[in-house]
JSON list of C-alpha atoms in Angstrom, two decimals:
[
{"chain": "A", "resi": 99, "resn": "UNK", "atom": "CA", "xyz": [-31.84, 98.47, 73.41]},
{"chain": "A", "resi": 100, "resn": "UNK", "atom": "CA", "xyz": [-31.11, 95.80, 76.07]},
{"chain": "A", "resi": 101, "resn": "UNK", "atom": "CA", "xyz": [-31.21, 95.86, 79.96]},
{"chain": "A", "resi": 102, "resn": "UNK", "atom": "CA", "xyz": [-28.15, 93.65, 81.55]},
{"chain": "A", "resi": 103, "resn": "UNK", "atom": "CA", "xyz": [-28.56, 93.17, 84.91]},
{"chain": "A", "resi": 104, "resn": "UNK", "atom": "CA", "xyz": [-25.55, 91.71, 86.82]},
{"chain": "A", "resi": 105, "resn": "UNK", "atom": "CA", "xyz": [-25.69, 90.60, 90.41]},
{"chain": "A", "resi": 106, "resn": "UNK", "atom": "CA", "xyz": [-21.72, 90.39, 91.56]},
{"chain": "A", "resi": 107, "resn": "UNK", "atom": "CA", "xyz": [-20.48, 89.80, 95.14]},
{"chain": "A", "resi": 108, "resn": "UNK", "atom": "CA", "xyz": [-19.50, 92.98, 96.53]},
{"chain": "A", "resi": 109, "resn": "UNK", "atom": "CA", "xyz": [-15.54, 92.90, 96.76]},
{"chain": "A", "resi": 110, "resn": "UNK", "atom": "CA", "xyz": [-15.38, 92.63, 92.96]},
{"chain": "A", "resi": 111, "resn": "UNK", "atom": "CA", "xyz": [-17.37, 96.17, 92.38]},
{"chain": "A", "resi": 112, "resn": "UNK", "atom": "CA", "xyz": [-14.24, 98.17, 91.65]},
{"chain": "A", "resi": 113, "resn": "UNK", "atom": "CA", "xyz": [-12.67, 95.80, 88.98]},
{"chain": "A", "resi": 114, "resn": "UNK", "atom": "CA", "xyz": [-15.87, 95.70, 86.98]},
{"chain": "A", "resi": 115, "resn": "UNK", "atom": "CA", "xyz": [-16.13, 99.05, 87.41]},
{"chain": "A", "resi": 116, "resn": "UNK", "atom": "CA", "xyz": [-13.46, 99.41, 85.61]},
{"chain": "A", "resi": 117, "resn": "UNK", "atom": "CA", "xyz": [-13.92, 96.85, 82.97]},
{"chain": "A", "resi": 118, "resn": "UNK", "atom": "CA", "xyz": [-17.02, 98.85, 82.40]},
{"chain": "A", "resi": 119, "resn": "UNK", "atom": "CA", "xyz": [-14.81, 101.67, 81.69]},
{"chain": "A", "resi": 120, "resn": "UNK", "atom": "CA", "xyz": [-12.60, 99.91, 79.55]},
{"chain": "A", "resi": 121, "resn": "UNK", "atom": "CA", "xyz": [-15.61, 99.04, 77.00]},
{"chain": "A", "resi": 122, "resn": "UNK", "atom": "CA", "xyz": [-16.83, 102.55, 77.32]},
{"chain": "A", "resi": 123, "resn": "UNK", "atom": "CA", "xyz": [-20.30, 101.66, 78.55]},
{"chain": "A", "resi": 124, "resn": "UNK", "atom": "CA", "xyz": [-21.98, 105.22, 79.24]},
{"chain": "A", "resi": 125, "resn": "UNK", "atom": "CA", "xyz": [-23.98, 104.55, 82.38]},
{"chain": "A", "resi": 126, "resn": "UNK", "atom": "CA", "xyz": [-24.67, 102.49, 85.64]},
{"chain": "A", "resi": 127, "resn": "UNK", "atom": "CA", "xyz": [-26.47, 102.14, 88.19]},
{"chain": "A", "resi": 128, "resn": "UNK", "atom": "CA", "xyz": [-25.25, 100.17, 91.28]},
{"chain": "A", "resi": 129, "resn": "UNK", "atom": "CA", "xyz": [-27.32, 99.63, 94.34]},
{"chain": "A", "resi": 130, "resn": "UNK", "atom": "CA", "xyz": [-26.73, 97.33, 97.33]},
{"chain": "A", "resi": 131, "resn": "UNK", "atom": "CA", "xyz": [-29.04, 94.01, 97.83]},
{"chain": "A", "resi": 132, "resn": "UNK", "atom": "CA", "xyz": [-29.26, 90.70, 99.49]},
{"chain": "A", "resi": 133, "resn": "UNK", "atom": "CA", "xyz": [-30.76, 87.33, 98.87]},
{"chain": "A", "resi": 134, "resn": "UNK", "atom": "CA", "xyz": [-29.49, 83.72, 98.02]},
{"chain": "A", "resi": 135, "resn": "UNK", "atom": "CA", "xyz": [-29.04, 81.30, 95.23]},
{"chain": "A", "resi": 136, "resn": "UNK", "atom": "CA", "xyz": [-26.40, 79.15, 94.36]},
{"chain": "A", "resi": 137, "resn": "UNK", "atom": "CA", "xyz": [-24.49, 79.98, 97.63]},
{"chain": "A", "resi": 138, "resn": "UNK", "atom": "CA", "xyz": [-26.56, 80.32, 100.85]},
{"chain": "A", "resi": 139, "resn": "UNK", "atom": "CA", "xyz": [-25.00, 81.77, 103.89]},
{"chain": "A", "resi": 140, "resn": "UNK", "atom": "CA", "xyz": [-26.12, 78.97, 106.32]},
{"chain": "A", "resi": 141, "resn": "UNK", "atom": "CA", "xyz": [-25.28, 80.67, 109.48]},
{"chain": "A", "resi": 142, "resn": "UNK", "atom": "CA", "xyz": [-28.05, 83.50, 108.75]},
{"chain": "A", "resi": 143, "resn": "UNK", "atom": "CA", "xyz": [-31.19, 83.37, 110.16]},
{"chain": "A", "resi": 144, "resn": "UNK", "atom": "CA", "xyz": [-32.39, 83.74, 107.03]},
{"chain": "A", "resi": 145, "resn": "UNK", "atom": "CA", "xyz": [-29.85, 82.48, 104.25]},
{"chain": "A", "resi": 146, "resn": "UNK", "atom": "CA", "xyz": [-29.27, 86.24, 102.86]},
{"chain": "A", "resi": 147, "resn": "UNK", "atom": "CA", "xyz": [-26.06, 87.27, 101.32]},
{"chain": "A", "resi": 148, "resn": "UNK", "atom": "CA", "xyz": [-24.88, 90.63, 100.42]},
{"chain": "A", "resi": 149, "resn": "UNK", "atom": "CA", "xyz": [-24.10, 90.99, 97.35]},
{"chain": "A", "resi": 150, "resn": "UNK", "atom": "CA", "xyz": [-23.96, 94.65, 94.70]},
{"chain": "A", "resi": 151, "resn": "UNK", "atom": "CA", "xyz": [-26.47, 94.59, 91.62]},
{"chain": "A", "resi": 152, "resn": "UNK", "atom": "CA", "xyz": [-25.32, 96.90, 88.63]},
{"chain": "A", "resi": 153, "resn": "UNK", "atom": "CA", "xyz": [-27.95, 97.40, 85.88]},
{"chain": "A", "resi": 154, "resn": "UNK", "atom": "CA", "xyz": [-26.96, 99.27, 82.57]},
{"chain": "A", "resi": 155, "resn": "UNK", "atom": "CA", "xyz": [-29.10, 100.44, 79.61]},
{"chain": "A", "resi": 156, "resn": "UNK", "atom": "CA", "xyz": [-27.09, 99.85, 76.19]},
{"chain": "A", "resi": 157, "resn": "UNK", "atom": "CA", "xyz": [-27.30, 99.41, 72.50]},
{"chain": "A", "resi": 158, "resn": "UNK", "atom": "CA", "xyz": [-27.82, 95.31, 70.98]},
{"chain": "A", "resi": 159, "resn": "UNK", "atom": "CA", "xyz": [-24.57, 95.54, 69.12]},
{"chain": "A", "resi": 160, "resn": "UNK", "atom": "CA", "xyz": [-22.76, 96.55, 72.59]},
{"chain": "A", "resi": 161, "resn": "UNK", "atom": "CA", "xyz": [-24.87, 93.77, 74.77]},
{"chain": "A", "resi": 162, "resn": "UNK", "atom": "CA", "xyz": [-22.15, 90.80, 74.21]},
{"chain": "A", "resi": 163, "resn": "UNK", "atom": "CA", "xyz": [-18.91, 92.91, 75.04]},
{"chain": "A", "resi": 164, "resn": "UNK", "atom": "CA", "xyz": [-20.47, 94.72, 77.79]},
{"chain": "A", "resi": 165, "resn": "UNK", "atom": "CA", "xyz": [-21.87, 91.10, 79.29]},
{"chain": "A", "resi": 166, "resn": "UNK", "atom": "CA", "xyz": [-18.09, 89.29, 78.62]},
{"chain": "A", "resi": 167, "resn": "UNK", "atom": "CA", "xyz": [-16.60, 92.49, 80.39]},
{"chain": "A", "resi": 168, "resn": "UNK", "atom": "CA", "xyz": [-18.73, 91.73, 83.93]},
{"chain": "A", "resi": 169, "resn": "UNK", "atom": "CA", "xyz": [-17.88, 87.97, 83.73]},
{"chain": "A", "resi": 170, "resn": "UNK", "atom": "CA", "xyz": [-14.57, 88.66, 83.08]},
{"chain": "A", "resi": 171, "resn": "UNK", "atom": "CA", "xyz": [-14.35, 90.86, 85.91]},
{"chain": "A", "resi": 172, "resn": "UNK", "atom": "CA", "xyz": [-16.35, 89.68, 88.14]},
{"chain": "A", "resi": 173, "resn": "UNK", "atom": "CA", "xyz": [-15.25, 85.77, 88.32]},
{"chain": "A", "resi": 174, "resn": "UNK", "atom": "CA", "xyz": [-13.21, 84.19, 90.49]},
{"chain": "A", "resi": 175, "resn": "UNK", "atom": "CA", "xyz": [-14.66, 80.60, 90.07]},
{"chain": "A", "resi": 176, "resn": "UNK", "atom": "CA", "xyz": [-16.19, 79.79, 93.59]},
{"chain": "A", "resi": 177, "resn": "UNK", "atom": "CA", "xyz": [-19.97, 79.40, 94.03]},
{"chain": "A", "resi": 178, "resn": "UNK", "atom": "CA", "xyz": [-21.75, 83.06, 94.50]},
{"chain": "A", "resi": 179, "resn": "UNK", "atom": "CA", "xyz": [-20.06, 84.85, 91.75]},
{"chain": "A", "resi": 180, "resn": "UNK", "atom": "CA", "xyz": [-22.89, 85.95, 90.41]},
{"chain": "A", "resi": 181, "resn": "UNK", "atom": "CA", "xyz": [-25.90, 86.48, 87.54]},
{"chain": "A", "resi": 182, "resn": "UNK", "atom": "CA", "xyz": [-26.18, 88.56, 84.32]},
{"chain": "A", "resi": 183, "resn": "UNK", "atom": "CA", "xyz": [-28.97, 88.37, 82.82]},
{"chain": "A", "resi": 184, "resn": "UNK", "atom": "CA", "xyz": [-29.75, 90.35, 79.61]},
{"chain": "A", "resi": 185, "resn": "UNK", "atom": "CA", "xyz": [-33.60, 91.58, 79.15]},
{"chain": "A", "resi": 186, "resn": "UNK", "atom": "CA", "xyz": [-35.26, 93.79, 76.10]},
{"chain": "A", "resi": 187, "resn": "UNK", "atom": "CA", "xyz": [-35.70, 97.36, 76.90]},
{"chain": "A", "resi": 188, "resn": "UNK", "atom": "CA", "xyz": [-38.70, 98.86, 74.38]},
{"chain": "A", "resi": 189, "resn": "UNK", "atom": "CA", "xyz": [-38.37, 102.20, 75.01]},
{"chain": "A", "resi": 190, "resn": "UNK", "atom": "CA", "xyz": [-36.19, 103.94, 77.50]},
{"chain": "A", "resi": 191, "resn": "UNK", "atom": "CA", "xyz": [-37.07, 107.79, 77.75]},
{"chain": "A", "resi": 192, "resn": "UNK", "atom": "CA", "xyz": [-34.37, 110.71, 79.11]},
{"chain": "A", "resi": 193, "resn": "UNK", "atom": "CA", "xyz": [-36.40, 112.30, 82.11]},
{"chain": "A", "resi": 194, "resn": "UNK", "atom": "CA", "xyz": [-35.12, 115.36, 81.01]},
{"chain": "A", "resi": 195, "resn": "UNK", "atom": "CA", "xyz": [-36.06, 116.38, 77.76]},
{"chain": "A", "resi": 196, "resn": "UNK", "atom": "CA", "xyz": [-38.22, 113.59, 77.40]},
{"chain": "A", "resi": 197, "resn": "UNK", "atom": "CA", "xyz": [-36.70, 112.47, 74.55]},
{"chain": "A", "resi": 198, "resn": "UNK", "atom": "CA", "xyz": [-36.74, 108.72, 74.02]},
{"chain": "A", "resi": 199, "resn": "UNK", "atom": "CA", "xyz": [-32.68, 106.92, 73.92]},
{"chain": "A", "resi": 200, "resn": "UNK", "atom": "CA", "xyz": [-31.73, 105.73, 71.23]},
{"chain": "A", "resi": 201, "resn": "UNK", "atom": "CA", "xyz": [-29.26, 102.55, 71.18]},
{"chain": "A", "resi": 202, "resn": "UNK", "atom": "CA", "xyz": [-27.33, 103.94, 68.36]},
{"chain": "A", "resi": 203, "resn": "UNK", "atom": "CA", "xyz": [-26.41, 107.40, 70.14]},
{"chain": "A", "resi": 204, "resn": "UNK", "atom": "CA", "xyz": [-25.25, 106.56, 73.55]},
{"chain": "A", "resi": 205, "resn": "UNK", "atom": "CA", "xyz": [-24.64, 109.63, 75.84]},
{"chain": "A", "resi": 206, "resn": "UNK", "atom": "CA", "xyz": [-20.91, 110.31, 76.44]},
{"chain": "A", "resi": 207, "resn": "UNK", "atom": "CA", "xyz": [-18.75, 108.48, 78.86]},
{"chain": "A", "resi": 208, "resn": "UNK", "atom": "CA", "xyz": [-18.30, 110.62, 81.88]},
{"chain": "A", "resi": 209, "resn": "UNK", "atom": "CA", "xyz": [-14.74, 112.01, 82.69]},
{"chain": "A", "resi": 210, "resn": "UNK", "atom": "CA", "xyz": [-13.05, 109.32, 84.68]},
{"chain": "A", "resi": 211, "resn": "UNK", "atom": "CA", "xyz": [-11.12, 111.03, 87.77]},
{"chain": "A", "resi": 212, "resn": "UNK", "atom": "CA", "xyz": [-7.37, 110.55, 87.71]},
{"chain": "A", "resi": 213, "resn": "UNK", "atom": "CA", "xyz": [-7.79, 108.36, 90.81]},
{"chain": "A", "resi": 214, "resn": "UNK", "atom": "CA", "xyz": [-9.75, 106.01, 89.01]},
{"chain": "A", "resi": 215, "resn": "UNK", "atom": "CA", "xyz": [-7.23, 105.58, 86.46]},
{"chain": "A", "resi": 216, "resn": "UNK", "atom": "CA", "xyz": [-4.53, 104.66, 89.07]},
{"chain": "A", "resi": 217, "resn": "UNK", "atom": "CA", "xyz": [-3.54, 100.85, 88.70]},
{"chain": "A", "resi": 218, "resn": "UNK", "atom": "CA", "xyz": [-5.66, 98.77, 91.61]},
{"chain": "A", "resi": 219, "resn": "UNK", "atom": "CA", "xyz": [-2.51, 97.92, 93.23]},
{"chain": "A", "resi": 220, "resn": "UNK", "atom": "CA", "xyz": [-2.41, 101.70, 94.33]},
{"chain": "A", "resi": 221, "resn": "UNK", "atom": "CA", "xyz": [-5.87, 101.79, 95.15]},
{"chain": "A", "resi": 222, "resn": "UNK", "atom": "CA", "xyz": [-6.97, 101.43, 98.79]},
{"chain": "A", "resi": 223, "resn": "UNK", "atom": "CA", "xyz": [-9.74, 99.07, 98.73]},
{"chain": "A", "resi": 224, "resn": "UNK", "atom": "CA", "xyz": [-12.22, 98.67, 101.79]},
{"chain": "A", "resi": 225, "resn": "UNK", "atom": "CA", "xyz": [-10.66, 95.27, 102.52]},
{"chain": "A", "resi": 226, "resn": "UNK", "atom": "CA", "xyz": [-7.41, 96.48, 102.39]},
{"chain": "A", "resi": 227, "resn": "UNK", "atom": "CA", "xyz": [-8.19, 99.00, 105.02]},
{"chain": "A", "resi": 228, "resn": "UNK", "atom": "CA", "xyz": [-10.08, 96.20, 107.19]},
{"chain": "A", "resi": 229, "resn": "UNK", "atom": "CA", "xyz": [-6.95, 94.21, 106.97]},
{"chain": "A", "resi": 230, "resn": "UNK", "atom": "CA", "xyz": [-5.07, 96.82, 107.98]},
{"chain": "A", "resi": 231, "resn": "UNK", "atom": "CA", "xyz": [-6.62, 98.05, 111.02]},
{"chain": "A", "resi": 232, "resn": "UNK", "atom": "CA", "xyz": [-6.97, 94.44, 111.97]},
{"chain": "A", "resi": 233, "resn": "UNK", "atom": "CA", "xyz": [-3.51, 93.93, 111.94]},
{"chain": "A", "resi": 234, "resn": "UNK", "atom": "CA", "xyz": [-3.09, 97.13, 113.73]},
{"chain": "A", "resi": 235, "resn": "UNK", "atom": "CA", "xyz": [-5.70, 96.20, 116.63]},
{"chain": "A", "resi": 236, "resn": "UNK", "atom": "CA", "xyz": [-3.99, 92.91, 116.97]},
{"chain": "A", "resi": 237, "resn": "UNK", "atom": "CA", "xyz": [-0.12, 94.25, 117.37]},
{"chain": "A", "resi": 238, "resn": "UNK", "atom": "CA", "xyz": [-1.64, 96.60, 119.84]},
{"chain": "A", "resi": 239, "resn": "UNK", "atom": "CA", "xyz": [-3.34, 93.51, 121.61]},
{"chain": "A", "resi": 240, "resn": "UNK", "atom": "CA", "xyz": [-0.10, 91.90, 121.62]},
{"chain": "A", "resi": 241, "resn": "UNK", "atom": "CA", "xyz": [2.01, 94.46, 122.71]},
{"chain": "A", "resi": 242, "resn": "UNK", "atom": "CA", "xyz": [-0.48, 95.33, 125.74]},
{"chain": "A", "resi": 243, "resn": "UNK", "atom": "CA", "xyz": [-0.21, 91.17, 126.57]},
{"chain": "A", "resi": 244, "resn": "UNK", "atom": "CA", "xyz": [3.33, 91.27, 126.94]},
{"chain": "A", "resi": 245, "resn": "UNK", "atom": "CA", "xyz": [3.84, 94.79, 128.78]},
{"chain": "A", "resi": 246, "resn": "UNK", "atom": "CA", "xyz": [0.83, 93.06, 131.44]},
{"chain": "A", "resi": 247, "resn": "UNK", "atom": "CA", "xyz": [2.44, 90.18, 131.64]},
{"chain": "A", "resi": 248, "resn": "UNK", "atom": "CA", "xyz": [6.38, 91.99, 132.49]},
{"chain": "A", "resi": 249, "resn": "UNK", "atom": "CA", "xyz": [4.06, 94.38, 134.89]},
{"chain": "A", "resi": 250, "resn": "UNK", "atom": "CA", "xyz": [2.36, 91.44, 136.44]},
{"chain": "A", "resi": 251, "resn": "UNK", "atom": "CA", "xyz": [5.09, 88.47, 136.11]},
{"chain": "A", "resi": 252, "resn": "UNK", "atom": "CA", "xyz": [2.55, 86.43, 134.40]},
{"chain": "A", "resi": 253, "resn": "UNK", "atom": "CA", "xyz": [3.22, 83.69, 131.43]},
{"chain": "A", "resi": 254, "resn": "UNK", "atom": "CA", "xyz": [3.16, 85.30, 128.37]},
{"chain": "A", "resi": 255, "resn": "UNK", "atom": "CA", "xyz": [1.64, 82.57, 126.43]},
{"chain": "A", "resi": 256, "resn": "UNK", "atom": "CA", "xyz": [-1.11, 82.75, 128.80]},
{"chain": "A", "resi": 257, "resn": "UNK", "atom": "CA", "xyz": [-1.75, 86.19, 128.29]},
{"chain": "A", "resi": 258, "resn": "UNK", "atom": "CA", "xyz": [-1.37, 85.94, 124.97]},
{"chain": "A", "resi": 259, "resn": "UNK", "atom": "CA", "xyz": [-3.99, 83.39, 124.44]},
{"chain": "A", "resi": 260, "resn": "UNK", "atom": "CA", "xyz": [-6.50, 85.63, 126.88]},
{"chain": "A", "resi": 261, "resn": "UNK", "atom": "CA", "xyz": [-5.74, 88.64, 124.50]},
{"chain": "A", "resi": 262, "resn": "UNK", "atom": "CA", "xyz": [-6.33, 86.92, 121.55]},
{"chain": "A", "resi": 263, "resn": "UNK", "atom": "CA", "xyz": [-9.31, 85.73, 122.48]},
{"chain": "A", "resi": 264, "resn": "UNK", "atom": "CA", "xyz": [-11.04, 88.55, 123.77]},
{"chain": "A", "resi": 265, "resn": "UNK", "atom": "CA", "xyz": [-9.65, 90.26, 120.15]},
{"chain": "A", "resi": 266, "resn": "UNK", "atom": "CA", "xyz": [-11.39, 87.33, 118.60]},
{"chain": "A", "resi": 267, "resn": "UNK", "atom": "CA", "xyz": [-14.45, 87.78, 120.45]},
{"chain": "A", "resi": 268, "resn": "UNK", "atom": "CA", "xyz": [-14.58, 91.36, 119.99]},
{"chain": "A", "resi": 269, "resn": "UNK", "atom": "CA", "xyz": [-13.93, 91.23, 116.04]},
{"chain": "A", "resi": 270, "resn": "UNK", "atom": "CA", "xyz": [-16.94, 88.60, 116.00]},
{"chain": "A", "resi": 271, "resn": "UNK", "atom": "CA", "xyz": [-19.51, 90.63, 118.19]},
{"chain": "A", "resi": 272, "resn": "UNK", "atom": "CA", "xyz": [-18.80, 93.17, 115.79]},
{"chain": "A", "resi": 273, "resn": "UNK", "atom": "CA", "xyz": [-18.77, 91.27, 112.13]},
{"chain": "A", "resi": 274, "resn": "UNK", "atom": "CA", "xyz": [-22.36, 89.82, 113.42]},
{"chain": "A", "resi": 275, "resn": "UNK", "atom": "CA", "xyz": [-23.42, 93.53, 113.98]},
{"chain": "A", "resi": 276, "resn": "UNK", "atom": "CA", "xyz": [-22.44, 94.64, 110.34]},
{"chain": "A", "resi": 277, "resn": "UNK", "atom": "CA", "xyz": [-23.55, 91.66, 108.86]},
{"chain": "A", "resi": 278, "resn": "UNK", "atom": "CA", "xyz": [-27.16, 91.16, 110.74]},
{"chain": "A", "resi": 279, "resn": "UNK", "atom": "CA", "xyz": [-28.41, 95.02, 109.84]}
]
């Protein structure tokens, strides 16, 4: 049996996801971690990017499809894309019954929900909803500029630009929040 290990950036979880589907691997695991190679975040303190790791237990004979399934997913040709790296795995052993895997008897697939089988397009992804309650704070920024400036006979450009920037400050205050934990 091999270990693959694959290190993605974090927006392209879903679509290997399912390209892990598609090639029937049996199991993940996906956990959350930072750190930095090939691309740095330079404005950290400390260089760290976010980024998801997915590690997967699986037969030799599956290794090379499973491995051209994550690039193929996962790469959208800018620096940070990501690692897989592929490692031996002697003896993996089922907690359960204590019965050692073997690579030639995977455990079923789990049942994939009919939500997961909807094309992305019809997914909501969690930048999708970012961008759309962005777009939503800013009409309602907009809309309060001009109804201040018709209260207050002010220039609307003015206002505008005030509005916008406070918008911009607030959407920074609160990206260096979620980003610095």
């Amino acid at each position: 049996m091999k270990k693959i290990t694959a290190i993605i950036t974090s927006t392209m979880l879903e679509a290997v996801e399912a390209a892990l589907q598609r090639v029937k691997v049996p199991g993940i695991s996906v956990s959350a971690v930072k750190g930095y190679g090939e691309y740095a975040n330079f404005f950290a303190h400390d260089w760290m990017v976010r980024h998801t790791k997915i590690e997967i237990f699986i037969g030799d004979e599956h290794t090379a499809a499973v491995v051209q399934a994550i690039v193929a997913a996962a790469q959208t040709g800018g620096a940070g894309d990501g690692i897989v790296a592929v490692q031996p795995a002697d003896t993996v052993v089922r907690i359960r019954d204590a019965q050692p895997l073997r690579a030639s008897s995977p455990p079923a697939a789990p049942p994939v929900a009919a939500e997961q089988n909807a094309p992305a397009s019809l997914r909501m992804r969690g930048v999708d909803v970012a961008r759309n309650w962005l777009s939503a704070i800013t009409v309602a920024t907009l809309v309060a500029v001009l109804f201040v400036s018709v209260q207050h006979r002010l220039h609307f450009l003015t206002c505008a630009l005030v509005g916008l920037l406070l918008l911009y400050a607030v959407l920074g205050v609160w990206n260096y929040t979620r980003n610095s934990t």
